[in-house]
Coordinates of C-alpha atoms in Angstrom, one line a residue:
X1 CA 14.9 10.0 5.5
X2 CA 15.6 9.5 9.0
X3 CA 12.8 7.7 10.5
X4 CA 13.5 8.0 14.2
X5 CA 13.6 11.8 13.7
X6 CA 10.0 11.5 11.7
X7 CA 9.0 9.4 14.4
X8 CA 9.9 11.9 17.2
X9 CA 8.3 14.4 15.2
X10 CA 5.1 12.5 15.1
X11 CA 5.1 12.2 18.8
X12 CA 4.9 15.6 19.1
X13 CA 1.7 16.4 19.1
X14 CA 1.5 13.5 21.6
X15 CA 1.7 10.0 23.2
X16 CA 1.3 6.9 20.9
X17 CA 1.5 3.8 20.8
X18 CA 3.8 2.1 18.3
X19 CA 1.0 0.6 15.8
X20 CA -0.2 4.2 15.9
X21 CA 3.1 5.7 15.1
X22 CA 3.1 2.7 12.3
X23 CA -0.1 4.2 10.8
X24 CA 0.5 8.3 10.7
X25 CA 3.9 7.0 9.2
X26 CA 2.3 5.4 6.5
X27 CA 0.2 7.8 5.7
X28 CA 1.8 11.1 5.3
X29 CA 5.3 9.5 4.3
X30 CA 5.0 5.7 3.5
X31 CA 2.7 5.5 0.1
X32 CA 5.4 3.6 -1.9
X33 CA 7.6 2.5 1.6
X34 CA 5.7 1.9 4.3
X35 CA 7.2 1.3 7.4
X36 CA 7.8 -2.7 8.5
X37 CA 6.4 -3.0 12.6
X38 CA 10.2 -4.0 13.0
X39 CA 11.3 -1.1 12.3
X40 CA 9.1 1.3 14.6
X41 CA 9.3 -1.0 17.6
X42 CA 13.8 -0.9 17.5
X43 CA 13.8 2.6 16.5
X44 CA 11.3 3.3 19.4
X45 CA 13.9 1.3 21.5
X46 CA 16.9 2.6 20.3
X47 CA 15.4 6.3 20.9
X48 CA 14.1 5.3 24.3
X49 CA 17.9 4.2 24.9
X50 CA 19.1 7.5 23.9
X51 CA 16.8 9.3 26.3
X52 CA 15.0 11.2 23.4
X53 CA 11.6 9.1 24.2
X54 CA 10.3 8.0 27.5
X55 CA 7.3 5.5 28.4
X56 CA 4.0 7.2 28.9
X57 CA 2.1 4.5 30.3
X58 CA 1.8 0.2 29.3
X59 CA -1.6 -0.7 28.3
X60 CA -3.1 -4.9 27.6
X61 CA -6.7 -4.4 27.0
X62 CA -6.6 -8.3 27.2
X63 CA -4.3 -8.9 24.5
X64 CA -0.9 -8.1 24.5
X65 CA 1.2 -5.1 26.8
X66 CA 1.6 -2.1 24.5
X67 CA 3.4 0.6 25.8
X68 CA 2.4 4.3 24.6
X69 CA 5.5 6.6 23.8
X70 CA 6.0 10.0 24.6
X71 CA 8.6 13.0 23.6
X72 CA 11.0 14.3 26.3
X73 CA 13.0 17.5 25.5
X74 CA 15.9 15.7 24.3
X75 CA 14.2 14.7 21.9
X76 CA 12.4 18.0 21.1
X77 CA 15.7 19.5 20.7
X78 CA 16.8 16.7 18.7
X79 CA 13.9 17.2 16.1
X80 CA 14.6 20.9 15.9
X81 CA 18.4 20.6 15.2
X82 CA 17.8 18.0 12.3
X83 CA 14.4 20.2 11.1
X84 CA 17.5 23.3 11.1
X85 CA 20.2 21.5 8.9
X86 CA 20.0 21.4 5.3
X87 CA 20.2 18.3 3.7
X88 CA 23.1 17.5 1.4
X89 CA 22.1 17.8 -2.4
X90 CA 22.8 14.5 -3.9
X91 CA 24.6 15.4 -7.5
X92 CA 24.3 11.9 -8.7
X93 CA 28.1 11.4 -9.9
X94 CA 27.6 8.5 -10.0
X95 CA 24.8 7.2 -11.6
X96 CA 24.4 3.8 -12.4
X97 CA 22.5 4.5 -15.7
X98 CA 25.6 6.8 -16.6
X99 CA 27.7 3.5 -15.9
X100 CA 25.7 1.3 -17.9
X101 CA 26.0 3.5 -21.1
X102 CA 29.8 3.4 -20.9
X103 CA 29.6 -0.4 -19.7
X104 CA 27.6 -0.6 -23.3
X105 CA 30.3 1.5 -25.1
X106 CA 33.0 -0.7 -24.1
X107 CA 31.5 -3.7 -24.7
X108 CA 30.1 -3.1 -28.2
X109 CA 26.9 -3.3 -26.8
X110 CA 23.6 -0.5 -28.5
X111 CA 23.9 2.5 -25.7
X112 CA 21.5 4.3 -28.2
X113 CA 19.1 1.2 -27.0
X114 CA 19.7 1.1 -23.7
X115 CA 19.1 5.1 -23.5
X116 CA 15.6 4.6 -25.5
X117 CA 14.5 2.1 -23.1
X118 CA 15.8 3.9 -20.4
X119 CA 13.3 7.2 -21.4
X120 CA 10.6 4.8 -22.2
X121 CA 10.7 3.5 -18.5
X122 CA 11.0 7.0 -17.5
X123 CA 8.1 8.4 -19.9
X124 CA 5.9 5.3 -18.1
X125 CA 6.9 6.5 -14.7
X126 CA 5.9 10.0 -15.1
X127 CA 2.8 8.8 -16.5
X128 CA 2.0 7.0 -13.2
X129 CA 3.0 9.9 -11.2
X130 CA 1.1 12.4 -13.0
X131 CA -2.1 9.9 -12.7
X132 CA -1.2 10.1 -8.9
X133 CA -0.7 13.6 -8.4
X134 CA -4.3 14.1 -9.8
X135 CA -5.8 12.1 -7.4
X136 CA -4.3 12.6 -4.7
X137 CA -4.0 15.2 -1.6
X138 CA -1.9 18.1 -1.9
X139 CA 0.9 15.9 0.2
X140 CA 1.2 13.5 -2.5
X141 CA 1.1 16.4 -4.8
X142 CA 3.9 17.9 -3.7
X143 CA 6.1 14.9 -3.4
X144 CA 4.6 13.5 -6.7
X145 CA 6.5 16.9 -8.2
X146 CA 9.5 16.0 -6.6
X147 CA 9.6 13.1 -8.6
X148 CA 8.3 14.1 -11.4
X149 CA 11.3 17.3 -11.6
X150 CA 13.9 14.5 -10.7
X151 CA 12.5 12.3 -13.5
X152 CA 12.1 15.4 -16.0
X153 CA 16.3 16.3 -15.2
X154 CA 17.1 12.8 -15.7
X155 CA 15.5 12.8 -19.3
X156 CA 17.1 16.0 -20.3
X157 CA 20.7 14.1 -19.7
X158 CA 19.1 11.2 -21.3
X159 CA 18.5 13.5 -24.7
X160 CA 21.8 14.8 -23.9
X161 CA 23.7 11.7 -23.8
X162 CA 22.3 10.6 -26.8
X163 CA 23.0 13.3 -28.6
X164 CA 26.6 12.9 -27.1
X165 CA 27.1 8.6 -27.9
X166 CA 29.2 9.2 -31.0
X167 CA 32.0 11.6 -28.5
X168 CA 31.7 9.3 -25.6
X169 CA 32.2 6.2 -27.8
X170 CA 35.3 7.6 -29.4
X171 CA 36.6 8.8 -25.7
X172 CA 35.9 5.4 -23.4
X173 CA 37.6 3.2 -26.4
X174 CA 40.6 5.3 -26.1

């Protein structure tokens, strides 16, 4: 995800001040991630730099200066093009799990244990998700799906590789 253009895209609907960027962050995108106070105040910077943000006004209130961002254009246009381009589908060639089974093939090691702890991790996951997705908004129903259908694909190849150890044992000892 790129934050500075979620950023930008949260300052459309107006001026704010980092914290306040911070916060809406958090909660539309940052349930399992949230954003460090590090990270909005240098990408604020870096897209103040770059001409896509400009400062709306400094504020102390007796504490601190806090300066209170605003969108320009640039940056407007900047959120459209990257809200335009599709991003790349990642096709997982290489997957670390996949490398691990082989890893377990050479080495003598049980693949057929490493894939049924692997689906018991994922059969807990989904089971955490799904607990989520129930209670929450439809936000964090939709991306709960997301990962849900991620996790669901990954346990088909799981069943798949398993079914498939025998082969693949034969092949990477070759």
């Amino acid at each position: 995800m790129s934050i500075g253009h979620t950023l930008l895209g949260l300052l459309e609907s107006g001026p704010r001040h980092g914290y306040d960027l911070k916060r809406a962050f958090d909660d539309k995108f940052g349930h399992d991630r949230p954003l460090h106070y590090g990270q909005v105040y240098s990408t604020m910077s870096r897209l103040l730099k770059n001409g896509l943000v400009e400062v709306d006004g400094v504020e102390s209130d007796g504490g601190p200066e806090r300066k209170r961002y605003a969108i320009t254009e640039a940056g407007i246009t900047d959120v459209e093009q990257w809200l335009a381009q599709p991003e790349k589908p990642e096709p997982y060639l290489q997957s670390t799990l996949y490398t691990k089974v082989v890893l377990a093939l050479l080495t003598g090691r049980s693949a057929a244990g490493l894939l049924d702890v692997q689906r018991a991790e994922h059969l807990r996951m989904m089971r955490v998700l799904t607990d989520r997705k129930r209670r929450g908004d439809l936000a964090d129903q939709l991306i709960c799906d997301h990962a849900l259908f991620h996790l669901e694909a990954d346990l088909r190849w799981l069943e798949l590789a398993a079914a498939r150890l025998d082969k693949l044992a034969t092949e990477v000892r070759a």
